Amino acid sequence: MRHQSILEYARFRWFKAALVLSALAGFAYLWHEPALKPYGGTLLGYGLGTVGAVLILWLAWFGVRKRRYGSRAGTVQGWLSAHVYLGTALLVVATLHTGFELGWNLHTLAYVLMVATVASGFYGTYVYLSVPGLMTANRGDETLEAMVLKIADLDDEIRAKALSLPDAILKAVNASLDRSRLGGSFLRIVTGRDADCPTAAAVRDLPEIGKQLSGEAAKLNHEVYTLLLQKNELLGRARRDLRYKAKLDLWLFVHVPLAIALLAALAAHVVVVFLYW
Amino acid sequence: MKLLVITQSRNRAGRTVQVRKDVTADWVRVGRNAASEVLLADPRIALSQGLIVDRNGPVYTEGEMGTMTSTTRKAVRAVRLSPGTTLDIGPYKVSALVPPPGYTGAITVELVRPAENVAGEFLTRAAKLTLASLRLPKRGVALALFALVAIAFFLLPAARVLDLPWRQPEGVAMASDRFWNPGPVLLAHQPVELKCEACHQVAFRQVLDAACLECHARIGHHVAPAMKPAALFEGRRCAECHRDHKGVKATHRDDDRFCADCHRDIRSRANGSQSQDVSDFAKDHPAFRLSLPSEAGARRVRQGGAPIEEASGLVFPHATHLDPAGVKHPGKGRVVLDCQACHHADASRRGFVPVAMKRDCQACHRLAFEPAMGEREVPHGSPREAITVVREFYANLALNGTEDSFEKAFGVPGAGLLRRPGVPSEEARRAALALAGERAERATRELFGSRLAASGRKSEQVSEELFQVRVCSACHEIAEREGPEGTRWEVAPVRQVSRWMPNARFDHASHAQSKCADCHDVARSKKSADVAMPRIEACRECHGGSRPVERKVTSNCLLCHGFHEQKHPWDPRFVPKAGARVAKGPAVAH
């Protein structure tokens, strides 16, 4: 079975639904002749606002649904597909609900939070569609755990072989053994780099130092260097893996808090509108 | 090839356990892949790590098959598995044995460096690999943002309005509800813009008319009380048409829909309405109705039927006055008049002040009554005063007149009584008084009398021309009544119309580019009863309907009409729903 992305789910069922919803909202907006000008308080405005609010609650419910592994209400794939497309339609519905009336107020805050949430969702969709492929290609048939184990294995091997090498080389090798690290800080995880990685430094410096060696020492040095190269390559791939994983995660750190803040703003917006009707 | 594979491991007790397995294949797969004949189930091993092939004995090769997928990416290596040979495949140690009879080869496979035994110093430096492991506070941030929005934008501002427990005492403004304001209010409402409860008086209820009427106390209803407007507009609110927070300029839109909704079929809404149906000025606006003065007040007559005549009580032929050859002026000969000679714009420039005798007519229409003394005029406006002036004038002449003026005035030689020598006798006094009274009577009759009556006496008096212009009946309708006190002259009341269409707004200044005659055709009007108000067709020459049309002024209802009938105030009665929460506002600190 061909792989189907969430965008193509069920032959674009939710894309069509979102298109219909947006078109309906658009036509209603064009057809409607409000008393003064279009805004959220006209009959159509209330209608669009209700649809928008229900959409927001339903979209937020996705956060619950995706954790309910026992739920039989559709598939999570279907839910995500609908989440993406109906979230996009919400942009249309809510914008028409505003009647393009924006200002420095709670109501526009709710709108801006909604737009920001949807925008971060767009980025998340892009990430979800593009990163997994890169991740697979980067991992090959290894898992991150295997890479880490391999690096640890290489470390043992290097440690055993490097003992008899000259001090200058041993120093560089030991730095790699003792200080090479993976992840550990937000910046290193997110960038997938380690600016002062001792392994990279050793790989860079070893050939130059090893030039003076000869005979058995040179051979040993070459072997250590080969192992260091492997380690360095593994480290690079592992770090890239961390970065990809972080990319998959990071946008949610924006999307979710924005969505939750939006729920507060939406509730306040609805109550206030009717409090000062 | 037939290969004996002995997998060697240690059980919990530390004893060596061997699992033997015969493999017969052209080549033997070595790797983590479950399909591998030699399964090396350790994450450090590639799925397809290598192959054992038969080249005159078993040879282990690596990288031939798995170059693309092999993650070790090691250089190709090939090791002949002759007995005694050992080789490392990742953490495994593979030793070749002497094959038992019938076997191509035999190997033992042993995991010598189990993953859990890896020294693993590096593992401690690779502990935090995900954002989640960094304990980034996704939920915390979400909850904090939720709380921030809820508190700053709702709970604090709402404390005052809903009288919540954390309500601050007056004057302490912790958070303002100004961020609830959805948009700028009308300029005139800006003084109360920050005092929401000025209009939003009851929480969770729509703005009540009472709030509007607090300031707009004298706003007119739509129709007169006779039409029972309160019933007609039952349940309708000011805010249905007037929406604030929609910009500083207007709270309503000039939209014919508002009017046409009812006026398209007005009698279905208001059975007693005198109006005709209308939906658009260009399409179906009925002919204009003029308000004509009458004894019983204004009477509205629709144009288009019999010619409309007004009853102003005046005699005024426009045609005579607008004669291109001019009219006769007592001092200047013939003078050509235009409209502005008599019609003067009012202060607003929108309309005209009523024509006034003294300012606009009297220069020609002099009120002299004594031909010998053309300068003397009677006052205008009160017949009684005019008669008194005439009587006093002649009485004075009879007393004090010089011989010359006496003879001219009375037509007989003589002089004023007091100018004669000696004490006047009773008889002479009576004669003088009778003379003066008779002359005054005649002069009064000449002033007030109809033209016909006056012309019969022209031979005995002054020239016709002078006579014609001075009589009241030149302009007024005069009635002569005989009463116990003698003849009474009654001037018909004058009802000058200054607003023919009081329900329409018309600004003459806006139409200044047109000539008066474009709309008011009076050049050939010979009767003062003629009404020179333009018909709707004249307006439609320039004014279109509510839909834009080329070379027409787009004109909707509100261009000429207002909604609020200024004479009848809106019914301010209103009863708020019991139990509704009333917004308690401070005297807002702006």
PDB file of N, CA and C in Angstrom, chain A residues 188-260:
ATOM      1  N   ARG A 188      22.377  22.846  21.889  1.00  0.00           N
ATOM      2  CA  ARG A 188      23.057  21.756  21.182  1.00  0.00           C
ATOM      3  C   ARG A 188      22.053  20.816  20.538  1.00  0.00           C
ATOM      4  N   ILE A 189      20.928  20.598  21.210  1.00  0.00           N
ATOM      5  CA  ILE A 189      19.926  19.696  20.641  1.00  0.00           C
ATOM      6  C   ILE A 189      19.294  20.324  19.411  1.00  0.00           C
ATOM      7  N   VAL A 190      18.954  21.590  19.554  1.00  0.00           N
ATOM      8  CA  VAL A 190      18.192  22.239  18.485  1.00  0.00           C
ATOM      9  C   VAL A 190      19.065  22.518  17.254  1.00  0.00           C
ATOM     10  N   THR A 191      20.350  22.884  17.486  1.00  0.00           N
ATOM     11  CA  THR A 191      21.203  23.187  16.335  1.00  0.00           C
ATOM     12  C   THR A 191      21.813  21.924  15.756  1.00  0.00           C
ATOM     13  N   GLY A 192      21.900  20.867  16.544  1.00  0.00           N
ATOM     14  CA  GLY A 192      22.551  19.660  16.054  1.00  0.00           C
ATOM     15  C   GLY A 192      24.057  19.836  15.910  1.00  0.00           C
ATOM     16  N   ARG A 193      24.607  20.790  16.620  1.00  0.00           N
ATOM     17  CA  ARG A 193      26.054  21.026  16.565  1.00  0.00           C
ATOM     18  C   ARG A 193      26.601  21.099  17.981  1.00  0.00           C
ATOM     19  N   ASP A 194      27.921  20.862  18.052  1.00  0.00           N
ATOM     20  CA  ASP A 194      28.612  21.108  19.307  1.00  0.00           C
ATOM     21  C   ASP A 194      29.848  21.897  18.928  1.00  0.00           C
ATOM     22  N   ALA A 195      29.825  23.176  19.241  1.00  0.00           N
ATOM     23  CA  ALA A 195      30.867  24.076  18.724  1.00  0.00           C
ATOM     24  C   ALA A 195      32.270  23.621  19.133  1.00  0.00           C
ATOM     25  N   ASP A 196      32.416  23.140  20.395  1.00  0.00           N
ATOM     26  CA  ASP A 196      33.771  22.701  20.757  1.00  0.00           C
ATOM     27  C   ASP A 196      33.765  21.197  21.048  1.00  0.00           C
ATOM     28  N   CYS A 197      33.481  20.450  20.002  1.00  0.00           N
ATOM     29  CA  CYS A 197      33.482  18.997  20.145  1.00  0.00           C
ATOM     30  C   CYS A 197      34.926  18.499  20.096  1.00  0.00           C
ATOM     31  N   PRO A 198      35.431  17.856  21.157  1.00  0.00           N
ATOM     32  CA  PRO A 198      36.836  17.426  21.183  1.00  0.00           C
ATOM     33  C   PRO A 198      37.121  16.350  20.147  1.00  0.00           C
ATOM     34  N   THR A 199      36.105  15.573  19.767  1.00  0.00           N
ATOM     35  CA  THR A 199      36.336  14.546  18.751  1.00  0.00           C
ATOM     36  C   THR A 199      36.633  15.198  17.403  1.00  0.00           C
ATOM     37  N   ALA A 200      35.827  16.217  17.071  1.00  0.00           N
ATOM     38  CA  ALA A 200      36.066  16.929  15.820  1.00  0.00           C
ATOM     39  C   ALA A 200      37.466  17.551  15.836  1.00  0.00           C
ATOM     40  N   ALA A 201      37.855  18.094  17.012  1.00  0.00           N
ATOM     41  CA  ALA A 201      39.170  18.709  17.124  1.00  0.00           C
ATOM     42  C   ALA A 201      40.263  17.648  16.925  1.00  0.00           C
ATOM     43  N   ALA A 202      40.059  16.467  17.523  1.00  0.00           N
ATOM     44  CA  ALA A 202      41.065  15.397  17.399  1.00  0.00           C
ATOM     45  C   ALA A 202      41.190  14.958  15.948  1.00  0.00           C
ATOM     46  N   VAL A 203      40.043  14.801  15.282  1.00  0.00           N
ATOM     47  CA  VAL A 203      40.065  14.398  13.876  1.00  0.00           C
ATOM     48  C   VAL A 203      40.816  15.429  13.044  1.00  0.00           C
ATOM     49  N   ARG A 204      40.631  16.683  13.420  1.00  0.00           N
ATOM     50  CA  ARG A 204      41.291  17.767  12.680  1.00  0.00           C
ATOM     51  C   ARG A 204      42.808  17.757  12.927  1.00  0.00           C
ATOM     52  N   ASP A 205      43.219  17.501  14.198  1.00  0.00           N
ATOM     53  CA  ASP A 205      44.619  17.689  14.561  1.00  0.00           C
ATOM     54  C   ASP A 205      45.487  16.447  14.370  1.00  0.00           C
ATOM     55  N   LEU A 206      44.882  15.259  14.506  1.00  0.00           N
ATOM     56  CA  LEU A 206      45.680  14.030  14.519  1.00  0.00           C
ATOM     57  C   LEU A 206      46.605  13.842  13.313  1.00  0.00           C
ATOM     58  N   PRO A 207      46.121  14.043  12.089  1.00  0.00           N
ATOM     59  CA  PRO A 207      47.029  13.795  10.947  1.00  0.00           C
ATOM     60  C   PRO A 207      48.284  14.654  11.028  1.00  0.00           C
ATOM     61  N   GLU A 208      48.099  15.908  11.470  1.00  0.00           N
ATOM     62  CA  GLU A 208      49.257  16.824  11.523  1.00  0.00           C
ATOM     63  C   GLU A 208      50.287  16.322  12.548  1.00  0.00           C
ATOM     64  N   ILE A 209      49.788  15.960  13.753  1.00  0.00           N
ATOM     65  CA  ILE A 209      50.698  15.498  14.805  1.00  0.00           C
ATOM     66  C   ILE A 209      51.331  14.161  14.409  1.00  0.00           C
ATOM     67  N   GLY A 210      50.525  13.316  13.734  1.00  0.00           N
ATOM     68  CA  GLY A 210      50.990  11.965  13.425  1.00  0.00           C
ATOM     69  C   GLY A 210      52.069  11.909  12.357  1.00  0.00           C
ATOM     70  N   LYS A 211      52.300  13.039  11.712  1.00  0.00           N
ATOM     71  CA  LYS A 211      53.281  13.049  10.614  1.00  0.00           C
ATOM     72  C   LYS A 211      54.666  12.618  11.084  1.00  0.00           C
ATOM     73  N   GLN A 212      54.984  12.977  12.357  1.00  0.00           N
ATOM     74  CA  GLN A 212      56.339  12.659  12.819  1.00  0.00           C
ATOM     75  C   GLN A 212      56.479  11.182  13.170  1.00  0.00           C
ATOM     76  N   LEU A 213      55.366  10.493  13.299  1.00  0.00           N
ATOM     77  CA  LEU A 213      55.457   9.098  13.734  1.00  0.00           C
ATOM     78  C   LEU A 213      55.883   8.202  12.589  1.00  0.00           C
ATOM     79  N   SER A 214      56.421   7.039  13.004  1.00  0.00           N
ATOM     80  CA  SER A 214      56.810   6.077  11.975  1.00  0.00           C
ATOM     81  C   SER A 214      56.640   4.682  12.553  1.00  0.00           C
ATOM     82  N   GLY A 215      56.655   3.715  11.670  1.00  0.00           N
ATOM     83  CA  GLY A 215      56.631   2.320  12.093  1.00  0.00           C
ATOM     84  C   GLY A 215      55.328   1.949  12.786  1.00  0.00           C
ATOM     85  N   GLU A 216      55.446   1.220  13.876  1.00  0.00           N
ATOM     86  CA  GLU A 216      54.297   0.685  14.604  1.00  0.00           C
ATOM     87  C   GLU A 216      53.408   1.803  15.112  1.00  0.00           C
ATOM     88  N   ALA A 217      54.058   2.850  15.627  1.00  0.00           N
ATOM     89  CA  ALA A 217      53.315   3.994  16.176  1.00  0.00           C
ATOM     90  C   ALA A 217      52.441   4.621  15.107  1.00  0.00           C
ATOM     91  N   ALA A 218      52.990   4.761  13.894  1.00  0.00           N
ATOM     92  CA  ALA A 218      52.235   5.387  12.797  1.00  0.00           C
ATOM     93  C   ALA A 218      51.026   4.529  12.457  1.00  0.00           C
ATOM     94  N   LYS A 219      51.214   3.210  12.466  1.00  0.00           N
ATOM     95  CA  LYS A 219      50.128   2.294  12.129  1.00  0.00           C
ATOM     96  C   LYS A 219      49.018   2.395  13.183  1.00  0.00           C
ATOM     97  N   LEU A 220      49.475   2.402  14.422  1.00  0.00           N
ATOM     98  CA  LEU A 220      48.517   2.504  15.526  1.00  0.00           C
ATOM     99  C   LEU A 220      47.757   3.829  15.460  1.00  0.00           C
ATOM    100  N   ASN A 221      48.524   4.855  15.188  1.00  0.00           N
ATOM    101  CA  ASN A 221      47.923   6.186  15.075  1.00  0.00           C
ATOM    102  C   ASN A 221      46.868   6.202  13.974  1.00  0.00           C
ATOM    103  N   HIS A 222      47.186   5.531  12.890  1.00  0.00           N
ATOM    104  CA  HIS A 222      46.251   5.494  11.780  1.00  0.00           C
ATOM    105  C   HIS A 222      44.957   4.784  12.207  1.00  0.00           C
ATOM    106  N   GLU A 223      45.143   3.677  12.966  1.00  0.00           N
ATOM    107  CA  GLU A 223      43.973   2.924  13.407  1.00  0.00           C
ATOM    108  C   GLU A 223      43.097   3.775  14.338  1.00  0.00           C
ATOM    109  N   VAL A 224      43.788   4.432  15.274  1.00  0.00           N
ATOM    110  CA  VAL A 224      43.039   5.302  16.196  1.00  0.00           C
ATOM    111  C   VAL A 224      42.306   6.401  15.421  1.00  0.00           C
ATOM    112  N   TYR A 225      43.033   6.925  14.445  1.00  0.00           N
ATOM    113  CA  TYR A 225      42.446   8.007  13.641  1.00  0.00           C
ATOM    114  C   TYR A 225      41.196   7.506  12.908  1.00  0.00           C
ATOM    115  N   THR A 226      41.282   6.297  12.377  1.00  0.00           N
ATOM    116  CA  THR A 226      40.143   5.714  11.669  1.00  0.00           C
ATOM    117  C   THR A 226      38.941   5.573  12.617  1.00  0.00           C
ATOM    118  N   LEU A 227      39.247   5.078  13.827  1.00  0.00           N
ATOM    119  CA  LEU A 227      38.171   4.926  14.804  1.00  0.00           C
ATOM    120  C   LEU A 227      37.570   6.286  15.184  1.00  0.00           C
ATOM    121  N   LEU A 228      38.458   7.245  15.332  1.00  0.00           N
ATOM    122  CA  LEU A 228      37.966   8.600  15.667  1.00  0.00           C
ATOM    123  C   LEU A 228      37.085   9.138  14.547  1.00  0.00           C
ATOM    124  N   LEU A 229      37.503   8.869  13.305  1.00  0.00           N
ATOM    125  CA  LEU A 229      36.677   9.305  12.175  1.00  0.00           C
ATOM    126  C   LEU A 229      35.282   8.686  12.262  1.00  0.00           C
ATOM    127  N   GLN A 230      35.264   7.394  12.571  1.00  0.00           N
ATOM    128  CA  GLN A 230      33.972   6.722  12.692  1.00  0.00           C
ATOM    129  C   GLN A 230      33.141   7.357  13.810  1.00  0.00           C
ATOM    130  N   LYS A 231      33.831   7.601  14.898  1.00  0.00           N
ATOM    131  CA  LYS A 231      33.131   8.184  16.038  1.00  0.00           C
ATOM    132  C   LYS A 231      32.580   9.569  15.681  1.00  0.00           C
ATOM    133  N   ASN A 232      33.430  10.309  15.002  1.00  0.00           N
ATOM    134  CA  ASN A 232      33.019  11.666  14.628  1.00  0.00           C
ATOM    135  C   ASN A 232      31.807  11.631  13.697  1.00  0.00           C
ATOM    136  N   GLU A 233      31.838  10.683  12.778  1.00  0.00           N
ATOM    137  CA  GLU A 233      30.729  10.569  11.836  1.00  0.00           C
ATOM    138  C   GLU A 233      29.460  10.161  12.583  1.00  0.00           C
ATOM    139  N   LEU A 234      29.624   9.207  13.513  1.00  0.00           N
ATOM    140  CA  LEU A 234      28.473   8.763  14.296  1.00  0.00           C
ATOM    141  C   LEU A 234      27.927   9.904  15.147  1.00  0.00           C
ATOM    142  N   LEU A 235      28.840  10.642  15.750  1.00  0.00           N
ATOM    143  CA  LEU A 235      28.409  11.793  16.557  1.00  0.00           C
ATOM    144  C   LEU A 235      27.608  12.770  15.708  1.00  0.00           C
ATOM    145  N   GLY A 236      28.121  13.047  14.513  1.00  0.00           N
ATOM    146  CA  GLY A 236      27.435  13.990  13.613  1.00  0.00           C
ATOM    147  C   GLY A 236      26.043  13.502  13.283  1.00  0.00           C
ATOM    148  N   ARG A 237      25.947  12.196  12.995  1.00  0.00           N
ATOM    149  CA  ARG A 237      24.638  11.669  12.642  1.00  0.00           C
ATOM    150  C   ARG A 237      23.706  11.661  13.836  1.00  0.00           C
ATOM    151  N   ALA A 238      24.254  11.321  14.978  1.00  0.00           N
ATOM    152  CA  ALA A 238      23.422  11.307  16.183  1.00  0.00           C
ATOM    153  C   ALA A 238      22.920  12.703  16.491  1.00  0.00           C
ATOM    154  N   ARG A 239      23.801  13.670  16.329  1.00  0.00           N
ATOM    155  CA  ARG A 239      23.375  15.062  16.615  1.00  0.00           C
ATOM    156  C   ARG A 239      22.313  15.519  15.623  1.00  0.00           C
ATOM    157  N   ARG A 240      22.506  15.119  14.360  1.00  0.00           N
ATOM    158  CA  ARG A 240      21.496  15.478  13.373  1.00  0.00           C
ATOM    159  C   ARG A 240      20.156  14.827  13.749  1.00  0.00           C
ATOM    160  N   ASP A 241      20.244  13.620  14.249  1.00  0.00           N
ATOM    161  CA  ASP A 241      19.028  12.919  14.666  1.00  0.00           C
ATOM    162  C   ASP A 241      18.334  13.681  15.796  1.00  0.00           C
ATOM    163  N   LEU A 242      19.158  14.125  16.748  1.00  0.00           N
ATOM    164  CA  LEU A 242      18.583  14.909  17.850  1.00  0.00           C
ATOM    165  C   LEU A 242      17.891  16.153  17.304  1.00  0.00           C
ATOM    166  N   ARG A 243      18.569  16.775  16.321  1.00  0.00           N
ATOM    167  CA  ARG A 243      18.004  18.012  15.771  1.00  0.00           C
ATOM    168  C   ARG A 243      16.663  17.727  15.083  1.00  0.00           C
ATOM    169  N   TYR A 244      16.615  16.648  14.312  1.00  0.00           N
ATOM    170  CA  TYR A 244      15.369  16.313  13.630  1.00  0.00           C
ATOM    171  C   TYR A 244      14.259  16.048  14.639  1.00  0.00           C
ATOM    172  N   LYS A 245      14.625  15.301  15.672  1.00  0.00           N
ATOM    173  CA  LYS A 245      13.617  14.987  16.693  1.00  0.00           C
ATOM    174  C   LYS A 245      13.141  16.280  17.364  1.00  0.00           C
ATOM    175  N   ALA A 246      14.114  17.153  17.639  1.00  0.00           N
ATOM    176  CA  ALA A 246      13.762  18.417  18.287  1.00  0.00           C
ATOM    177  C   ALA A 246      12.866  19.246  17.378  1.00  0.00           C
ATOM    178  N   LYS A 247      13.156  19.176  16.069  1.00  0.00           N
ATOM    179  CA  LYS A 247      12.337  19.923  15.119  1.00  0.00           C
ATOM    180  C   LYS A 247      10.895  19.436  15.161  1.00  0.00           C
ATOM    181  N   LEU A 248      10.757  18.117  15.297  1.00  0.00           N
ATOM    182  CA  LEU A 248       9.411  17.555  15.370  1.00  0.00           C
ATOM    183  C   LEU A 248       8.698  17.987  16.644  1.00  0.00           C
ATOM    184  N   ASP A 249       9.491  18.242  17.693  1.00  0.00           N
ATOM    185  CA  ASP A 249       8.899  18.566  18.988  1.00  0.00           C
ATOM    186  C   ASP A 249       8.717  20.067  19.205  1.00  0.00           C
ATOM    187  N   LEU A 250       9.706  20.815  18.722  1.00  0.00           N
ATOM    188  CA  LEU A 250       9.824  22.206  19.177  1.00  0.00           C
ATOM    189  C   LEU A 250       8.591  23.049  18.850  1.00  0.00           C
ATOM    190  N   TRP A 251       8.052  22.894  17.636  1.00  0.00           N
ATOM    191  CA  TRP A 251       6.936  23.764  17.258  1.00  0.00           C
ATOM    192  C   TRP A 251       5.740  23.570  18.177  1.00  0.00           C
ATOM    193  N   LEU A 252       5.657  22.368  18.748  1.00  0.00           N
ATOM    194  CA  LEU A 252       4.542  22.117  19.665  1.00  0.00           C
ATOM    195  C   LEU A 252       4.679  22.947  20.944  1.00  0.00           C
ATOM    196  N   PHE A 253       5.925  23.294  21.274  1.00  0.00           N
ATOM    197  CA  PHE A 253       6.131  24.144  22.450  1.00  0.00           C
ATOM    198  C   PHE A 253       5.554  25.538  22.221  1.00  0.00           C
ATOM    199  N   VAL A 254       5.331  25.875  20.959  1.00  0.00           N
ATOM    200  CA  VAL A 254       4.681  27.154  20.627  1.00  0.00           C
ATOM    201  C   VAL A 254       3.184  26.918  20.387  1.00  0.00           C
ATOM    202  N   HIS A 255       2.914  25.905  19.600  1.00  0.00           N
ATOM    203  CA  HIS A 255       1.541  25.633  19.156  1.00  0.00           C
ATOM    204  C   HIS A 255       0.614  25.386  20.346  1.00  0.00           C
ATOM    205  N   VAL A 256       1.057  24.547  21.248  1.00  0.00           N
ATOM    206  CA  VAL A 256       0.171  24.157  22.356  1.00  0.00           C
ATOM    207  C   VAL A 256      -0.087  25.324  23.321  1.00  0.00           C
ATOM    208  N   PRO A 257       0.973  25.998  23.820  1.00  0.00           N
ATOM    209  CA  PRO A 257       0.672  27.133  24.713  1.00  0.00           C
ATOM    210  C   PRO A 257      -0.176  28.208  24.045  1.00  0.00           C
ATOM    211  N   LEU A 258       0.090  28.465  22.745  1.00  0.00           N
ATOM    212  CA  LEU A 258      -0.732  29.456  22.037  1.00  0.00           C
ATOM    213  C   LEU A 258      -2.186  28.996  21.999  1.00  0.00           C
ATOM    214  N   ALA A 259      -2.364  27.726  21.727  1.00  0.00           N
ATOM    215  CA  ALA A 259      -3.731  27.214  21.642  1.00  0.00           C
ATOM    216  C   ALA A 259      -4.440  27.324  22.992  1.00  0.00           C
ATOM    217  N   ILE A 260      -3.706  27.015  24.048  1.00  0.00           N
ATOM    218  CA  ILE A 260      -4.322  27.077  25.379  1.00  0.00           C
ATOM    219  C   ILE A 260      -4.638  28.531  25.738  1.00  0.00           C
TER     220      ILE A 260
END
